[in-house]
Coordinates of C-alpha atoms in Angstrom, one line a residue:
M125 CA 153.9 1.3 -37.2
S126 CA 155.0 5.1 -36.4
S127 CA 156.0 7.8 -38.3
A128 CA 160.0 6.9 -37.2
D129 CA 160.5 5.0 -39.8
R130 CA 159.7 6.5 -42.5
S131 CA 160.6 3.5 -45.1
P132 CA 158.8 3.2 -47.7
F133 CA 155.9 0.8 -48.7
P134 CA 156.4 -2.0 -51.3
R135 CA 156.3 -2.0 -55.0
G136 CA 153.9 -4.3 -56.7
C137 CA 150.3 -5.0 -55.8
F138 CA 148.2 -4.4 -52.6
P139 CA 144.5 -6.1 -53.3
T140 CA 141.3 -4.4 -52.4
M141 CA 140.0 -7.3 -50.9
I142 CA 136.7 -7.6 -50.5
T143 CA 135.0 -9.3 -47.4
P144 CA 133.8 -12.9 -47.5
M145 CA 130.7 -13.8 -46.5
N146 CA 127.9 -16.2 -44.4
G147 CA 124.1 -17.0 -46.0
D148 CA 123.3 -14.9 -43.3
K149 CA 125.7 -12.1 -44.8
S150 CA 127.9 -12.4 -41.2
I151 CA 132.3 -12.1 -41.8
N152 CA 133.5 -15.3 -42.9
Y153 CA 136.3 -15.3 -40.5
P154 CA 138.3 -18.9 -42.3
A155 CA 137.0 -17.2 -46.4
V156 CA 138.8 -14.2 -45.0
K157 CA 142.4 -16.0 -44.0
A158 CA 142.4 -18.6 -46.8
L159 CA 142.2 -15.2 -49.2
T160 CA 144.7 -13.5 -47.5
E161 CA 146.8 -16.6 -47.5
W162 CA 146.2 -16.4 -51.0
Y163 CA 147.1 -13.0 -52.0
I164 CA 150.2 -13.5 -49.8
E165 CA 151.1 -16.4 -52.0
A166 CA 150.4 -14.7 -55.4
G167 CA 153.0 -12.2 -53.8
C168 CA 151.2 -9.1 -53.2
T169 CA 153.2 -6.9 -51.1
G170 CA 150.2 -5.1 -49.4
L171 CA 146.4 -5.6 -48.6
F172 CA 144.1 -2.9 -48.3
A173 CA 141.8 -4.5 -45.9
N174 CA 139.3 -2.1 -45.1
C175 CA 137.9 -0.6 -48.3
L176 CA 134.7 0.6 -50.7
S177 CA 135.7 -3.4 -52.1
S178 CA 135.3 -4.9 -48.2
E179 CA 131.8 -3.5 -48.7
M180 CA 133.1 -0.6 -45.8
F181 CA 129.9 1.3 -45.9
H182 CA 128.0 -2.0 -44.9
L183 CA 130.2 -3.1 -42.0
T184 CA 129.7 -1.4 -38.7
S185 CA 132.6 0.3 -36.5
E186 CA 134.2 -2.8 -34.8
E187 CA 134.0 -4.9 -37.5
R188 CA 135.7 -2.4 -39.5
V189 CA 138.3 -2.4 -36.7
E190 CA 138.5 -6.6 -36.2
L191 CA 138.4 -7.7 -39.7
T192 CA 141.4 -5.4 -40.2
R193 CA 142.8 -6.5 -37.3
F194 CA 142.3 -10.3 -37.9
V195 CA 144.1 -9.7 -42.0
T196 CA 146.9 -8.3 -40.1
E197 CA 147.2 -10.9 -38.0
T198 CA 146.7 -13.3 -40.9
A199 CA 150.1 -11.7 -42.1
K200 CA 152.2 -11.9 -39.7
G201 CA 154.6 -9.1 -41.1
R202 CA 154.6 -10.7 -44.9
C203 CA 152.8 -7.9 -46.4
V204 CA 151.8 -4.6 -45.0
V205 CA 148.2 -4.1 -44.4
V206 CA 146.5 -0.7 -44.8
S207 CA 142.8 0.2 -43.7
S208 CA 140.5 3.1 -44.6
G209 CA 139.8 5.4 -41.3
G210 CA 136.7 7.2 -40.7
L211 CA 133.5 6.9 -42.0
N212 CA 130.5 9.0 -41.9
C213 CA 131.8 11.0 -39.2
A214 CA 130.3 14.0 -37.9
S215 CA 132.9 16.0 -37.1
I216 CA 137.1 15.8 -38.0
E217 CA 137.5 14.5 -34.1
D218 CA 135.5 12.0 -34.8
Q219 CA 137.4 11.1 -38.0
A220 CA 140.7 11.3 -35.8
A221 CA 139.8 9.0 -32.9
F222 CA 138.7 6.7 -35.6
V223 CA 142.7 6.2 -37.3
K224 CA 143.7 6.3 -33.5
T225 CA 141.4 3.4 -33.3
I226 CA 142.2 1.5 -35.9
S227 CA 145.5 2.1 -36.3
K228 CA 146.6 0.4 -34.0
H229 CA 145.9 -2.9 -36.0
C230 CA 147.4 -1.8 -39.7
D231 CA 150.4 -0.2 -40.8
A232 CA 148.5 2.7 -42.4
V233 CA 145.0 4.5 -42.1
V234 CA 143.9 5.5 -45.3
I235 CA 142.0 8.5 -45.0
V236 CA 138.8 8.6 -47.7
V237 CA 139.4 11.6 -50.1
N238 CA 135.4 12.2 -50.1
Q239 CA 135.5 11.9 -46.4
M240 CA 137.2 14.9 -45.9
A241 CA 135.0 18.0 -47.4
A242 CA 131.8 18.1 -48.9
E243 CA 130.4 17.1 -52.5
D244 CA 130.0 21.6 -53.2
E245 CA 133.2 22.3 -50.5
D246 CA 136.5 23.3 -52.7
D247 CA 139.7 22.3 -52.5
A248 CA 141.5 25.3 -49.6
T249 CA 138.8 23.2 -47.5
W250 CA 139.4 19.2 -48.1
K251 CA 143.2 21.0 -47.0
E252 CA 142.2 22.6 -44.4
N253 CA 139.7 19.8 -42.8
V254 CA 143.1 17.5 -44.0
Q255 CA 145.3 19.5 -42.3
K256 CA 143.7 19.4 -39.3
L257 CA 143.2 15.8 -38.8
L258 CA 147.4 15.2 -39.2
D259 CA 147.1 17.7 -36.5
L260 CA 144.7 15.4 -34.2
T261 CA 146.8 12.0 -35.2
G262 CA 150.6 13.1 -34.0
N263 CA 152.3 10.7 -36.3
I264 CA 150.5 8.2 -37.4
P265 CA 151.2 6.7 -40.7
L266 CA 148.7 7.9 -43.4
G267 CA 147.3 6.9 -47.0
L268 CA 144.6 8.3 -49.5
Y269 CA 141.9 6.9 -51.5
E270 CA 140.0 7.8 -54.2
C271 CA 136.8 6.4 -53.4
P272 CA 134.5 6.5 -55.9
S273 CA 131.7 6.3 -53.7
P274 CA 128.6 8.5 -51.9
Y275 CA 130.7 10.3 -54.5
H276 CA 133.9 10.8 -56.6
R277 CA 136.5 13.4 -55.8
L278 CA 139.7 13.6 -57.2
L279 CA 142.8 15.2 -55.9
S280 CA 144.8 17.8 -58.5
A281 CA 148.6 17.4 -59.0
E282 CA 149.1 20.5 -56.7
L283 CA 146.9 19.1 -53.8
L284 CA 148.9 15.2 -53.6
G285 CA 152.3 17.2 -53.7
W286 CA 151.3 18.7 -50.9
A287 CA 149.9 15.8 -49.7
A288 CA 153.5 14.1 -50.3
A289 CA 155.3 16.8 -48.8
T290 CA 153.7 16.6 -45.3
G291 CA 156.0 13.0 -45.0
R292 CA 152.3 11.6 -43.5
F293 CA 151.9 10.0 -46.1
Y294 CA 152.3 6.5 -47.2
F295 CA 149.9 4.9 -49.2
H296 CA 147.6 6.6 -52.0
K297 CA 144.7 4.9 -54.0
D298 CA 144.2 6.5 -57.4
T299 CA 141.1 6.3 -59.1
C300 CA 141.3 8.8 -61.7
C301 CA 141.6 6.4 -64.8
K302 CA 143.5 8.5 -67.0
L303 CA 147.0 8.5 -68.0
Q304 CA 147.6 11.8 -68.8
P305 CA 146.5 13.5 -64.5
I306 CA 148.4 10.2 -63.5
V307 CA 151.4 11.6 -65.0
D308 CA 151.1 15.3 -64.2
K309 CA 150.6 13.7 -60.5
L310 CA 152.9 11.2 -60.3
G311 CA 155.8 14.7 -61.9
A312 CA 154.1 16.7 -58.8
I313 CA 155.1 14.7 -56.5
T314 CA 158.7 14.8 -57.3
E315 CA 158.7 18.5 -57.1
A316 CA 157.1 18.6 -54.3
T317 CA 159.1 16.4 -52.6
K318 CA 162.9 16.5 -54.3
E319 CA 164.0 18.2 -51.5
M320 CA 163.2 15.7 -49.0
D321 CA 163.0 12.0 -48.1
T322 CA 159.4 11.2 -48.8
P323 CA 157.7 7.9 -48.2
F324 CA 155.1 8.6 -50.2
R325 CA 153.9 5.9 -52.5
F326 CA 151.7 6.0 -55.7
Y327 CA 148.9 2.9 -56.6
N328 CA 146.8 3.3 -59.0
A329 CA 143.3 1.8 -59.5
N330 CA 143.0 1.4 -63.0
V331 CA 144.0 -1.2 -65.1
A332 CA 143.6 -0.1 -68.5
T333 CA 146.5 2.3 -67.7
L334 CA 149.3 0.5 -65.9
Q335 CA 151.3 -0.7 -67.7
K336 CA 152.3 2.9 -68.8
S337 CA 151.5 4.2 -64.8
I338 CA 154.7 1.9 -63.1
Q339 CA 157.3 2.9 -66.5
A340 CA 156.6 6.5 -65.7
G341 CA 156.9 6.1 -61.9
A342 CA 154.2 4.6 -59.8
A343 CA 155.0 1.9 -57.8
G344 CA 152.3 -0.2 -58.4
F345 CA 148.5 -1.7 -58.3
S346 CA 145.4 -1.0 -55.6
G347 CA 142.8 -2.8 -57.2
I348 CA 139.2 -4.9 -57.6
S349 CA 141.3 -7.6 -60.2
A350 CA 143.6 -8.4 -57.5
N351 CA 140.6 -10.8 -56.2
F352 CA 140.5 -12.6 -59.9
Y353 CA 144.4 -13.1 -60.6
P354 CA 146.3 -11.5 -58.2
Q355 CA 149.3 -13.4 -60.0
L356 CA 148.9 -11.5 -63.0
L357 CA 149.0 -8.3 -62.0
V358 CA 151.6 -9.1 -59.0
W359 CA 153.8 -9.9 -62.8
L360 CA 152.8 -6.7 -64.7
A361 CA 153.4 -4.2 -61.2
A362 CA 156.9 -6.0 -61.1
N363 CA 157.7 -6.8 -65.2
P364 CA 156.2 -3.8 -67.0
D365 CA 159.2 -3.9 -69.7
H366 CA 158.9 -7.2 -70.6
E367 CA 158.3 -8.7 -74.1
R368 CA 154.8 -9.9 -73.2
A369 CA 154.2 -7.0 -71.3
S370 CA 152.0 -5.2 -73.6
H371 CA 150.1 -8.5 -74.3
V372 CA 149.4 -9.3 -71.1
Q373 CA 148.2 -5.7 -70.6
A374 CA 146.2 -5.7 -73.3
T375 CA 144.3 -8.9 -72.0
L376 CA 144.2 -7.6 -68.8
S377 CA 142.1 -4.8 -70.3
V378 CA 139.8 -6.8 -71.4
F379 CA 139.5 -9.0 -69.3
E380 CA 137.8 -6.0 -66.6
N381 CA 135.7 -5.9 -68.7
V382 CA 134.1 -9.2 -67.2
V383 CA 135.1 -7.9 -63.7
A384 CA 133.6 -4.9 -63.0
S385 CA 130.0 -6.1 -64.0
K386 CA 128.3 -6.9 -61.0
Y387 CA 130.6 -6.3 -58.8
P388 CA 132.1 -7.4 -55.4
T389 CA 129.1 -10.1 -56.6
A390 CA 131.3 -11.5 -59.4
A391 CA 134.8 -11.6 -57.6
K392 CA 132.6 -13.6 -54.8
Y393 CA 131.4 -16.4 -57.7
F394 CA 135.0 -16.5 -59.4
Q395 CA 136.6 -17.5 -56.0
S396 CA 133.8 -20.2 -55.8
L397 CA 135.1 -21.6 -58.7
F398 CA 138.3 -23.2 -57.6
E399 CA 138.2 -26.5 -55.6
T400 CA 139.2 -25.7 -53.3
Y401 CA 136.6 -22.5 -52.2
Q402 CA 133.9 -24.6 -53.3
G403 CA 130.8 -23.9 -51.2
T404 CA 131.5 -20.6 -49.9
A405 CA 128.1 -18.3 -49.8
V406 CA 128.3 -16.0 -52.4
V407 CA 126.6 -12.9 -50.3
C408 CA 126.6 -9.3 -50.5
R409 CA 125.4 -6.7 -47.7
C410 CA 126.5 -3.5 -50.3
Q411 CA 124.1 -5.4 -53.3
D412 CA 121.4 -8.0 -54.1
L413 CA 122.2 -8.5 -57.6
A414 CA 122.3 -11.8 -58.6
L415 CA 124.1 -13.4 -61.7
N416 CA 122.2 -14.6 -64.7
E417 CA 123.3 -17.6 -66.7
E418 CA 125.1 -15.3 -69.5
E419 CA 127.1 -13.1 -66.7
R420 CA 127.8 -16.6 -64.7
L421 CA 129.7 -18.5 -68.1
K422 CA 131.5 -15.1 -68.2
L423 CA 132.7 -15.5 -65.2
E424 CA 133.3 -19.4 -65.9
A425 CA 135.1 -17.7 -69.3
L426 CA 137.5 -15.3 -67.9
F427 CA 138.4 -18.1 -64.5
K428 CA 139.9 -20.1 -68.1
L429 CA 140.9 -17.7 -69.3
S430 CA 143.5 -16.1 -66.2
S431 CA 144.5 -19.3 -65.3
E432 CA 145.8 -20.1 -69.0
L433 CA 148.0 -17.0 -69.1
I434 CA 149.2 -17.3 -65.6
C435 CA 150.6 -20.8 -67.1
E436 CA 151.7 -18.8 -70.4
L437 CA 154.0 -16.4 -68.0
G438 CA 155.4 -19.7 -66.0
M439 CA 153.5 -19.9 -63.3
K440 CA 151.7 -22.2 -61.3
P441 CA 148.1 -21.2 -60.9
L442 CA 147.3 -20.9 -57.2
V443 CA 144.2 -21.4 -55.0
P444 CA 142.8 -20.2 -51.9
S445 CA 142.5 -23.0 -49.4
L446 CA 140.1 -23.3 -46.3
S447 CA 142.0 -26.0 -45.1
H448 CA 145.0 -23.6 -43.8

């Protein structure tokens, strides 16, 4: 995709994909395919194929490119695919080179915010570095990701408005997790782009503020719980004013306490509970955290309760299938 096509990305749910692995910690591509199909069948309009949930800091550059290519080829244009840009690069030029490489395999390359300036560098330095990256990457569509690791750098409303006004950014994954800053950012984007047609879209990573953020103008959700029950996040993103939306929002907010514990191991265990997915390894490169009995019981309860809520909303729970 080139920025000559300025159509904004669709509203909805962009799961931060986990990376299934074999027992030897190599990537399990049949399972990646099954998950990709599952997300799409659930109604997800986009996929974040290479992010912190994907254990991107523990994948080689070659693996990150190949994983992105595989997801995009599996999706076959049925949804948008975005993927993170360079990590731990020695220079902005190296960042730009990686952006050019991975851009061949996705709809937008997502710039990891904390990779554009050191923790002790100010916003002016960050902006200068990003502008240099823009200058070096032609018209490649980009995104922004406030990744919490290795340090959590949040963008100000002013900086986000500037980014939206460049016309280069199509995707922003926001992780501030507070409603008022989200509202301030959305206002700054509107103000900065009021005299232009911008493709910029804002996706909230935080479940607790999801309903209200969408009502305030956010385009959707891009967060970890979409690896557990994407159907529920798709539903809430599309129906923030539904009579049952507040109940769904409250339930998902409570569910998140289980979701976030020992993640992404928890997500891999949850997915292993699907009958068609049993036997897959619950293995991560980023951590070696075994789930204890209490944690497994909580995830099994979450599996049951989320399936029941899906049925209550008139849907049939979907399962990832390795037979695809």
